[in-house]
Amino acid sequence: MNYFAHGVRALLTAVFLIAVVGKVGRAGAFSAFADSLRPLAALSAPAVRTVALAVVALEGAVCLALILPYTPATRAGLPAATALLAVFTVVIARAVGRGTTVRCRCFGRSTAPLGRAHVVRNGLLASVAGAGAAAAMVTDPAGGPDPGMVAVAWCAGAVAGGLVTVAEDLVSLFRPVTPSMTE
């Protein structure tokens, strides 16, 4: 497995770990996430809760598969991450295309509505995950990878993953401020 694959594993591990913790890490977060799924599909209340549980469980399983140092787990985790992100991309794209207004609870805390930026983000993440899956199939050179370079790849990937999860907040820092009505 090359260093790119290690970096992708770290990026996706960070993204999925932050997503899981954001959805279950505080009181009311899971319910808010489950409620945000209702407008995305015509499901009954119990079905929405089941889908929400499945999403969190799949995100957690992918995270675990990516962090394990066991190559078959990684080789299963990267395609699973690709598929999960592709599904997220399609579901969000359909909702945005229909004009459905849904709050993004991808990482549990945002109140911004889903939009094209979320489709692009998830599409890019799915593409990176797919490229990482392909890179993970490359065998290590004789003697194995340099542990220091693996650590650098994991650190860089984890930082990139953290930035992906707060990109919406970072972009909002550069939007024009609208004057308040009290001024």
XYZ file of N, CA, C and O in Angstrom:
732
model
N 0.857 -1.172 0.000
C 0.000 0.000 0.000
C 0.903 1.235 0.000
O 1.836 1.319 0.782
N 0.610 2.173 -0.875
C 1.468 3.348 -0.972
C 1.029 4.456 -0.008
O 0.007 4.340 0.670
N 1.808 5.513 0.037
C 1.561 6.592 1.001
C 0.265 7.336 0.700
O -0.414 7.802 1.614
N -0.077 7.449 -0.576
C -1.344 8.084 -0.937
C -2.504 7.332 -0.292
O -3.410 7.945 0.274
N -2.488 6.015 -0.380
C -3.558 5.205 0.221
C -3.614 5.415 1.728
O -4.701 5.494 2.313
N -2.462 5.521 2.371
C -2.446 5.785 3.818
C -3.069 7.151 4.120
O -3.849 7.301 5.069
N -2.733 8.148 3.314
C -3.299 9.483 3.513
C -4.803 9.500 3.306
O -5.537 10.146 4.063
N -5.278 8.784 2.296
C -6.715 8.697 2.033
C -7.412 7.992 3.192
O -8.495 8.413 3.631
N -6.805 6.928 3.695
C -7.384 6.237 4.850
C -7.549 7.200 6.017
O -8.582 7.218 6.689
N -6.528 8.007 6.273
C -6.590 8.959 7.387
C -7.655 10.018 7.147
O -8.427 10.350 8.049
N -7.708 10.545 5.940
C -8.712 11.565 5.603
C -10.112 11.014 5.833
O -10.932 11.642 6.511
N -10.387 9.842 5.290
C -11.720 9.258 5.421
C -12.023 8.829 6.849
O -13.168 8.951 7.304
N -11.012 8.346 7.559
C -11.214 7.997 8.965
C -11.639 9.231 9.748
O -12.585 9.183 10.540
N -10.957 10.343 9.517
C -11.315 11.589 10.212
C -12.726 12.028 9.850
O -13.529 12.375 10.726
N -13.057 11.997 8.570
C -14.382 12.433 8.124
C -15.472 11.562 8.748
O -16.447 12.075 9.315
N -15.319 10.253 8.661
C -16.358 9.363 9.187
C -16.403 9.377 10.711
O -17.489 9.308 11.297
N -15.261 9.489 11.360
C -15.260 9.550 12.827
C -15.960 10.819 13.317
O -16.796 10.770 14.228
N -15.645 11.942 12.703
C -16.296 13.206 13.077
C -17.796 13.133 12.781
O -18.620 13.626 13.561
N -18.166 12.484 11.679
C -19.590 12.340 11.341
C -20.315 11.507 12.394
O -21.396 11.892 12.853
N -19.727 10.389 12.796
C -20.376 9.528 13.794
C -20.485 10.248 15.132
O -21.555 10.286 15.745
N -19.395 10.836 15.576
C -19.409 11.533 16.868
C -20.388 12.701 16.828
O -21.119 12.944 17.787
N -20.446 13.411 15.717
C -21.377 14.527 15.590
C -22.834 14.097 15.647
O -23.695 14.851 16.091
N -23.113 12.876 15.205
C -24.496 12.390 15.178
C -24.930 11.731 16.475
O -26.133 11.609 16.719
N -23.981 11.280 17.285
C -24.363 10.570 18.521
C -23.676 11.129 19.769
O -23.935 10.659 20.866
N -22.831 12.118 19.595
C -21.990 12.583 20.697
C -22.616 13.555 21.677
O -22.007 13.895 22.679
N -23.816 14.033 21.397
C -24.458 14.953 22.344
C -25.958 14.683 22.336
O -26.497 14.110 21.389
N -26.598 15.118 23.389
C -28.038 14.891 23.532
C -28.801 15.528 22.375
O -28.555 16.688 22.024
N -29.684 14.784 21.791
C -30.528 15.298 20.726
C -29.915 15.251 19.338
O -30.610 15.481 18.352
N -28.622 14.973 19.226
C -27.967 14.992 17.917
C -28.494 13.892 17.006
O -28.745 14.134 15.820
N -28.671 12.698 17.548
C -29.154 11.603 16.706
C -30.581 11.872 16.230
O -30.902 11.642 15.063
N -31.416 12.365 17.110
C -32.801 12.674 16.720
C -32.833 13.752 15.640
O -33.622 13.665 14.686
N -31.987 14.763 15.782
C -31.916 15.824 14.768
C -31.460 15.253 13.429
O -31.985 15.624 12.367
N -30.486 14.337 13.479
C -30.024 13.702 12.240
C -31.144 12.878 11.623
O -31.420 12.981 10.423
N -31.807 12.057 12.429
C -32.901 11.222 11.922
C -34.009 12.090 11.324
O -34.523 11.792 10.236
N -34.358 13.181 11.997
C -35.397 14.081 11.483
C -34.990 14.715 10.156
O -35.838 14.984 9.305
N -33.695 14.944 9.975
C -33.223 15.553 8.725
C -33.342 14.588 7.543
O -33.340 15.018 6.394
N -33.453 13.293 7.821
C -33.580 12.309 6.747
C -35.004 12.216 6.198
O -35.200 11.802 5.057
N -35.977 12.593 7.006
C -37.384 12.434 6.618
C -37.704 13.089 5.268
O -38.326 12.451 4.419
N -37.296 14.329 4.993
C -37.632 14.935 3.694
C -36.862 14.331 2.514
O -37.228 14.558 1.370
N -35.814 13.565 2.790
C -35.005 13.002 1.707
C -35.654 11.788 1.053
O -35.334 11.452 -0.083
N -36.532 11.113 1.771
C -37.190 9.924 1.223
C -38.551 9.758 1.889
O -38.732 10.156 3.033
N -39.448 9.158 1.177
C -40.792 8.932 1.715
C -40.756 7.686 2.599
O -40.988 6.576 2.146
N -40.403 7.898 3.855
C -40.295 6.795 4.810
C -41.146 7.093 6.032
O -41.321 8.247 6.407
N -41.614 6.032 6.674
C -42.345 6.199 7.927
C -41.366 6.572 9.033
O -40.153 6.398 8.881
N -41.877 7.050 10.154
C -41.013 7.445 11.275
C -40.116 6.301 11.741
O -38.915 6.506 11.923
N -40.639 5.083 11.933
C -39.743 3.991 12.340
C -38.685 3.664 11.278
O -37.548 3.359 11.605
N -39.064 3.768 9.994
C -38.108 3.488 8.924
C -37.006 4.545 8.892
O -35.833 4.220 8.662
N -37.373 5.794 9.125
C -36.371 6.866 9.150
C -35.360 6.604 10.257
O -34.161 6.742 10.059
N -35.839 6.214 11.412
C -34.942 5.912 12.534
C -34.028 4.733 12.201
O -32.842 4.745 12.518
N -34.565 3.725 11.536
C -33.767 2.564 11.132
C -32.695 2.968 10.128
O -31.544 2.539 10.228
N -33.067 3.785 9.162
C -32.092 4.266 8.172
C -31.020 5.094 8.870
O -29.824 4.952 8.577
N -31.404 5.949 9.794
C -30.431 6.773 10.528
C -29.462 5.880 11.306
O -28.244 6.126 11.301
N -29.986 4.858 11.964
C -29.113 3.917 12.684
C -28.174 3.200 11.726
O -26.987 3.018 12.026
N -28.693 2.797 10.567
C -27.865 2.116 9.577
C -26.752 3.023 9.062
O -25.601 2.581 8.914
N -27.072 4.288 8.818
C -26.050 5.231 8.338
C -24.937 5.369 9.367
O -23.749 5.271 9.039
N -25.301 5.577 10.626
C -24.299 5.741 11.679
C -23.481 4.458 11.836
O -22.254 4.506 11.975
N -24.152 3.308 11.793
C -23.436 2.032 11.916
C -22.474 1.816 10.751
O -21.331 1.378 10.954
N -22.918 2.125 9.534
C -22.042 1.969 8.366
C -20.855 2.932 8.425
O -19.728 2.544 8.108
N -21.103 4.175 8.825
C -20.000 5.125 8.956
C -18.994 4.633 9.991
O -17.777 4.715 9.780
N -19.490 4.120 11.111
C -18.604 3.587 12.141
C -17.826 2.372 11.667
O -16.629 2.235 11.938
N -18.496 1.481 10.933
C -17.825 0.283 10.412
C -16.741 0.649 9.405
O -15.646 0.075 9.426
N -17.035 1.613 8.531
C -16.034 2.069 7.566
C -14.841 2.667 8.296
O -13.682 2.375 7.974
N -15.120 3.489 9.288
C -14.046 4.104 10.079
C -13.159 3.028 10.706
O -11.926 3.099 10.634
N -13.775 2.035 11.301
C -13.026 0.945 11.925
C -12.202 0.181 10.894
O -11.023 -0.109 11.120
N -12.791 -0.135 9.749
C -12.066 -0.863 8.706
C -10.858 -0.076 8.209
O -9.813 -0.653 7.910
N -10.997 1.241 8.130
C -9.908 2.071 7.620
C -8.769 2.234 8.616
O -7.617 2.387 8.228
N -9.090 2.206 9.894
C -8.056 2.458 10.900
C -7.285 1.184 11.267
O -6.151 1.260 11.737
N -7.887 0.023 11.017
C -7.204 -1.227 11.337
C -5.963 -1.406 10.459
O -6.011 -1.132 9.262
N -4.871 -1.887 11.031
C -3.654 -2.074 10.240
C -3.672 -3.371 9.426
O -2.657 -3.797 8.906
N -4.805 -3.981 9.301
C -4.978 -5.248 8.610
C -5.372 -4.961 7.160
O -6.427 -4.396 6.896
N -4.533 -5.324 6.213
C -4.723 -4.962 4.811
C -6.077 -5.376 4.240
O -6.719 -4.571 3.553
N -6.579 -6.595 4.499
C -7.911 -6.919 3.954
C -9.016 -5.997 4.469
O -9.963 -5.701 3.732
N -8.908 -5.528 5.708
C -9.903 -4.588 6.229
C -9.840 -3.285 5.452
O -10.882 -2.717 5.076
N -8.643 -2.808 5.183
C -8.474 -1.585 4.406
C -9.012 -1.772 2.999
O -9.696 -0.898 2.461
N -8.703 -2.913 2.411
C -9.148 -3.170 1.039
C -10.658 -3.328 0.950
O -11.227 -3.185 -0.123
N -11.310 -3.594 2.067
C -12.780 -3.608 2.103
C -13.317 -2.231 2.491
O -14.347 -1.797 1.975
N -12.615 -1.539 3.386
C -13.076 -0.246 3.890
C -13.080 0.855 2.847
O -14.006 1.674 2.809
N -12.071 0.890 2.000
C -12.008 1.953 0.990
C -13.120 1.841 -0.053
O -13.795 2.848 -0.334
N -13.389 0.669 -0.610
C -14.546 0.585 -1.522
C -15.882 0.836 -0.800
O -16.796 1.424 -1.381
N -15.978 0.408 0.455
C -17.207 0.670 1.216
C -17.391 2.172 1.419
O -18.511 2.693 1.294
N -16.305 2.873 1.723
C -16.370 4.331 1.866
C -16.780 4.972 0.541
O -17.601 5.897 0.516
N -16.216 4.483 -0.556
C -16.558 5.002 -1.880
C -18.047 4.833 -2.147
O -18.730 5.776 -2.576
N -18.567 3.643 -1.888
C -19.985 3.367 -2.135
C -20.886 4.217 -1.241
O -21.875 4.791 -1.709
N -20.544 4.315 0.036
C -21.353 5.094 0.972
C -21.381 6.567 0.569
O -22.444 7.201 0.546
N -20.225 7.106 0.221
C -20.162 8.509 -0.207
C -20.902 8.722 -1.531
O -21.524 9.772 -1.736
N -20.848 7.747 -2.413
C -21.587 7.852 -3.679
C -23.094 7.879 -3.417
O -23.821 8.668 -4.031
N -23.558 7.047 -2.495
C -24.981 7.049 -2.139
C -25.363 8.402 -1.543
O -26.393 8.985 -1.908
N -24.533 8.920 -0.629
C -24.808 10.235 -0.041
C -24.905 11.292 -1.139
O -25.783 12.149 -1.115
N -23.981 11.235 -2.105
C -23.954 12.207 -3.196
C -25.253 12.158 -3.998
O -25.866 13.198 -4.276
N -25.694 10.966 -4.355
C -26.910 10.804 -5.161
C -28.139 11.271 -4.386
O -28.983 12.005 -4.918
N -28.248 10.884 -3.125
C -29.415 11.267 -2.321
C -29.482 12.777 -2.157
O -30.549 13.391 -2.318
N -28.350 13.393 -1.870
C -28.334 14.848 -1.696
C -28.605 15.550 -3.020
O -29.356 16.529 -3.076
N -28.025 15.048 -4.107
C -28.246 15.653 -5.424
C -29.730 15.588 -5.806
O -30.277 16.558 -6.341
N -30.376 14.476 -5.524
C -31.807 14.352 -5.813
C -32.615 15.357 -4.987
O -33.525 15.991 -5.498
N -32.271 15.488 -3.712
C -32.997 16.425 -2.848
C -32.807 17.862 -3.324
O -33.767 18.632 -3.402
N -31.578 18.212 -3.658
C -31.292 19.569 -4.134
C -31.999 19.808 -5.462
O -32.587 20.868 -5.683
N -31.986 18.815 -6.340
C -32.647 18.935 -7.641
C -34.153 19.116 -7.528
O -34.766 19.804 -8.344
N -34.764 18.508 -6.507
C -36.206 18.654 -6.279
C -36.537 19.949 -5.543
O -37.698 20.278 -5.368
N -35.510 20.647 -5.064
C -35.756 21.876 -4.314
C -36.119 21.625 -2.863
O -36.648 22.513 -2.188
N -35.849 20.428 -2.373
C -36.148 20.081 -0.991
C -35.188 20.816 -0.059
O -33.973 20.798 -0.269
N -35.736 21.462 0.944
C -34.907 22.159 1.923
C -34.713 21.250 3.125
O -35.669 20.914 3.819
N -33.473 20.836 3.328
C -33.123 19.936 4.429
C -31.856 20.479 5.076
O -30.919 20.869 4.387
N -31.829 20.496 6.368
C -30.626 20.925 7.080
C -29.563 19.846 6.975
O -29.857 18.661 7.079
N -28.330 20.275 6.778
C -27.213 19.340 6.699
C -26.840 18.894 8.110
O -26.345 19.690 8.896
N -27.066 17.663 8.393
C -26.654 17.077 9.674
C -25.555 16.052 9.431
O -25.391 15.120 10.202
N -24.813 16.254 8.349
C -23.757 15.317 7.961
C -22.766 15.089 9.098
O -22.331 13.971 9.338
N -22.406 16.171 9.769
C -21.458 16.070 10.880
C -22.135 16.422 12.199
O -21.477 16.705 13.192
N -23.451 16.441 12.186
C -24.237 16.570 13.396
C -24.575 17.961 13.864
O -25.557 18.145 14.547
N -23.821 18.963 13.492
C -24.018 20.257 14.137
C -24.489 21.381 13.225
O -24.992 22.374 13.680
N -24.328 21.255 11.938
C -24.650 22.347 11.030
C -26.160 22.539 10.904
O -26.925 21.591 10.974
N -26.546 23.773 10.716
C -27.955 24.075 10.467
C -28.151 24.598 9.047
O -29.251 24.981 8.678
N -27.079 24.636 8.266
C -27.169 25.110 6.883
C -27.939 24.097 6.042
O -27.833 22.893 6.267
N -28.714 24.577 5.078
C -29.436 23.637 4.211
C -28.475 22.943 3.245
O -27.457 23.501 2.856
N -28.851 21.703 2.887
C -28.070 20.978 1.892
C -28.120 21.733 0.576
O -29.155 22.298 0.216
N -26.997 21.729 -0.129
C -26.928 22.429 -1.405
C -25.922 21.782 -2.329
O -25.390 20.705 -2.051
N -25.649 22.468 -3.417
C -24.705 21.944 -4.401
C -23.322 21.711 -3.816
O -22.629 20.774 -4.212
N -22.925 22.548 -2.878
C -21.603 22.378 -2.267
C -21.491 21.022 -1.568
O -20.427 20.397 -1.585
N -22.590 20.548 -0.983
C -22.580 19.240 -0.316
C -22.477 18.112 -1.336
O -21.814 17.103 -1.092
N -23.127 18.299 -2.484
C -23.035 17.309 -3.560
C -21.588 17.236 -4.051
O -21.024 16.148 -4.200
N -20.995 18.402 -4.283
C -19.607 18.452 -4.758
C -18.669 17.844 -3.720
O -17.804 17.025 -4.053
N -18.838 18.232 -2.445
C -17.975 17.696 -1.387
C -18.031 16.174 -1.357
O -17.001 15.507 -1.364
N -19.235 15.622 -1.325
C -19.354 14.168 -1.238
C -18.886 13.481 -2.514
O -18.302 12.397 -2.457
N -19.123 14.101 -3.660
C -18.622 13.545 -4.917
C -17.105 13.505 -4.946
O -16.504 12.505 -5.374
N -16.488 14.594 -4.491
C -15.021 14.612 -4.431
C -14.491 13.589 -3.433
O -13.510 12.882 -3.712
N -15.136 13.485 -2.271
C -14.714 12.489 -1.288
C -14.862 11.071 -1.849
O -13.990 10.219 -1.633
N -15.946 10.807 -2.564
C -16.129 9.485 -3.175
C -15.034 9.217 -4.203
O -14.495 8.095 -4.264
N -14.677 10.232 -4.967
C -13.610 10.077 -5.968
C -12.264 9.796 -5.306
O -11.502 8.931 -5.749
N -11.978 10.538 -4.246
C -10.722 10.329 -3.517
C -10.712 8.933 -2.898
O -9.691 8.229 -2.931
N -11.843 8.513 -2.340
C -11.934 7.173 -1.756
C -11.707 6.105 -2.824
O -11.004 5.115 -2.580
N -12.278 6.302 -3.998
C -12.069 5.359 -5.097
C -10.617 5.299 -5.530
O -10.066 4.219 -5.767
N -9.981 6.470 -5.616
C -8.557 6.500 -5.965
C -7.730 5.830 -4.876
O -6.755 5.113 -5.161
N -8.108 6.040 -3.621
C -7.416 5.383 -2.503
C -7.585 3.882 -2.558
O -6.646 3.128 -2.256
N -8.782 3.418 -2.942
C -9.022 1.979 -3.072
C -8.117 1.386 -4.141
O -7.541 0.309 -3.949
N -7.975 2.094 -5.253
C -7.087 1.620 -6.312
C -5.632 1.627 -5.846
O -4.887 0.678 -6.095
N -5.247 2.675 -5.135
C -3.864 2.768 -4.651
C -3.558 1.712 -3.602
O -2.418 1.245 -3.486
N -4.561 1.297 -2.845
C -4.345 0.285 -1.807
C -4.041 -1.079 -2.400
O -3.495 -1.948 -1.704
N -4.361 -1.275 -3.646
C -4.087 -2.561 -4.301
C -2.628 -2.708 -4.713
O -2.175 -3.799 -5.008
N -1.905 -1.602 -4.736
C -0.491 -1.644 -5.094
C 0.275 -2.252 -3.928
O 0.107 -1.827 -2.783
N 1.091 -3.218 -4.214
C 1.835 -3.886 -3.138
C 3.005 -3.029 -2.684
O 3.555 -2.228 -3.443
N 3.361 -3.217 -1.433
C 4.484 -2.485 -0.853
C 5.792 -2.935 -1.487
O 5.934 -4.100 -1.872
N 6.747 -2.028 -1.567
C 8.067 -2.437 -2.064
C 8.715 -3.390 -1.062
O 8.293 -3.479 0.091
N 9.716 -4.085 -1.510
C 10.437 -5.000 -0.618
C 10.917 -4.220 0.607
O 11.415 -3.102 0.490
N 10.717 -4.771 1.773
C 11.113 -4.096 3.005
C 9.979 -3.291 3.614
O 10.075 -2.833 4.733
N 8.880 -3.094 2.873
C 7.725 -2.382 3.410
C 7.897 -0.874 3.379
O 8.959 -0.346 3.078
N 6.828 -0.175 3.718
C 6.870 1.288 3.683
C 7.683 1.848 4.853
O 7.841 1.208 5.888
N 8.170 3.053 4.674
C 8.901 3.755 5.734
C 7.891 4.222 6.784
O 6.979 4.994 6.454
N 8.024 3.764 8.045
C 7.056 4.143 9.079
C 6.931 5.655 9.273
O 5.843 6.165 9.545
N 8.019 6.380 9.110
C 7.966 7.830 9.245
C 7.102 8.466 8.173
O 6.303 9.374 8.449
N 7.230 7.974 6.954
C 6.420 8.507 5.858
C 4.954 8.103 6.004
O 4.052 8.870 5.654
N 4.708 6.926 6.543
C 3.326 6.512 6.809
C 2.709 7.457 7.845
O 1.570 7.899 7.694
N 3.488 7.798 8.875
C 2.996 8.718 9.910
C 2.698 10.092 9.315
O 1.678 10.710 9.640
N 3.561 10.564 8.430
C 3.337 11.855 7.770
C 2.062 11.793 6.924
O 1.240 12.719 6.955
N 1.880 10.708 6.182
C 0.683 10.556 5.348
C -0.577 10.547 6.209
O -1.579 11.182 5.869
N -0.541 9.834 7.350
C -1.701 9.788 8.241
C -1.983 11.163 8.840
O -3.142 11.575 8.930
N -0.943 11.868 9.245
C -1.153 13.213 9.815
C -1.734 14.167 8.780
O -2.688 14.897 9.062
N -1.175 14.151 7.573
C -1.677 15.026 6.514
C -3.123 14.677 6.167
O -3.974 15.568 6.015
N -3.415 13.397 6.063
C -4.774 12.969 5.754
C -5.763 13.346 6.846
O -6.881 13.785 6.564
N -5.358 13.177 8.105
C -6.247 13.513 9.223
C -6.544 15.012 9.253
O -7.692 15.422 9.477
N -5.527 15.829 9.008
C -5.743 17.284 8.963
C -6.681 17.632 7.809
O -7.626 18.406 7.970
N -6.455 17.030 6.641
C -7.328 17.286 5.490
C -8.759 16.858 5.791
O -9.713 17.571 5.468
N -8.918 15.719 6.448
C -10.255 15.254 6.816
C -10.947 16.200 7.782
O -12.136 16.485 7.646
N -10.201 16.693 8.757
C -10.768 17.664 9.686
C -11.186 18.936 8.973
O -12.251 19.504 9.261
N -10.369 19.377 8.026
C -10.712 20.584 7.270
C -11.958 20.380 6.414
O -12.779 21.296 6.277
N -12.113 19.197 5.850
C -13.310 18.903 5.049
C -14.560 19.074 5.902
O -15.566 19.618 5.447
N -14.489 18.630 7.149
C -15.687 18.678 8.000
C -16.036 20.084 8.467
O -17.172 20.308 8.896
N -15.100 21.003 8.396
C -15.392 22.387 8.800
C -15.314 23.358 7.625
O -15.349 24.564 7.819
N -15.231 22.830 6.415
C -15.090 23.691 5.232
C -16.231 24.687 5.116
O -16.016 25.853 4.786
N -17.440 24.232 5.407
C -18.610 25.114 5.336
C -18.449 26.300 6.296
O -18.744 27.443 5.948
N -17.965 26.021 7.502
C -17.743 27.081 8.484
C -16.626 28.018 8.029
O -16.716 29.235 8.203
N -15.566 27.460 7.447
C -14.453 28.285 6.972
C -14.892 29.203 5.837
O -14.530 30.381 5.808
N -15.687 28.676 4.921
C -16.180 29.495 3.802
C -17.053 30.624 4.319
O -16.990 31.757 3.828
N -17.860 30.351 5.339
C -18.753 31.390 5.864
C -17.987 32.561 6.470
O -18.510 33.673 6.540
N -16.754 32.337 6.875
C -15.937 33.431 7.415
C -15.628 34.487 6.358
O -15.350 35.640 6.689
N -15.678 34.094 5.086
C -15.313 35.005 4.010
C -16.515 35.543 3.238
O -16.359 36.248 2.258
N -17.710 35.225 3.713
C -18.915 35.778 3.083
C -19.126 37.201 3.579
O -18.802 37.517 4.720
N -19.703 38.049 2.751
C -19.970 39.418 3.197
C -20.927 39.425 4.385
O -21.846 38.618 4.455
N -20.686 40.320 5.289
C -21.541 40.466 6.460
C -22.682 41.396 6.091
O -22.451 42.474 5.539
N -23.903 40.982 6.414
C -25.039 41.853 6.132
C -25.259 42.761 7.328
O -25.145 42.323 8.477
N -25.537 44.032 7.090
C -25.741 44.949 8.212
C -26.994 44.556 9.003
O -27.979 44.111 8.428
N -26.911 44.736 10.293
C -28.065 44.401 11.140
C -29.092 45.529 11.068
O -28.782 46.658 10.725
N -30.292 45.223 11.430
C -31.384 46.186 11.374
C -31.274 47.231 12.489
O -31.929 48.254 12.435
N -30.474 46.975 13.509
C -30.368 47.898 14.640
C -29.327 48.993 14.397
O -29.237 49.906 15.190
N -28.568 48.889 13.357
C -27.516 49.897 13.118
C -28.072 51.124 12.477
O -28.950 51.198 11.749
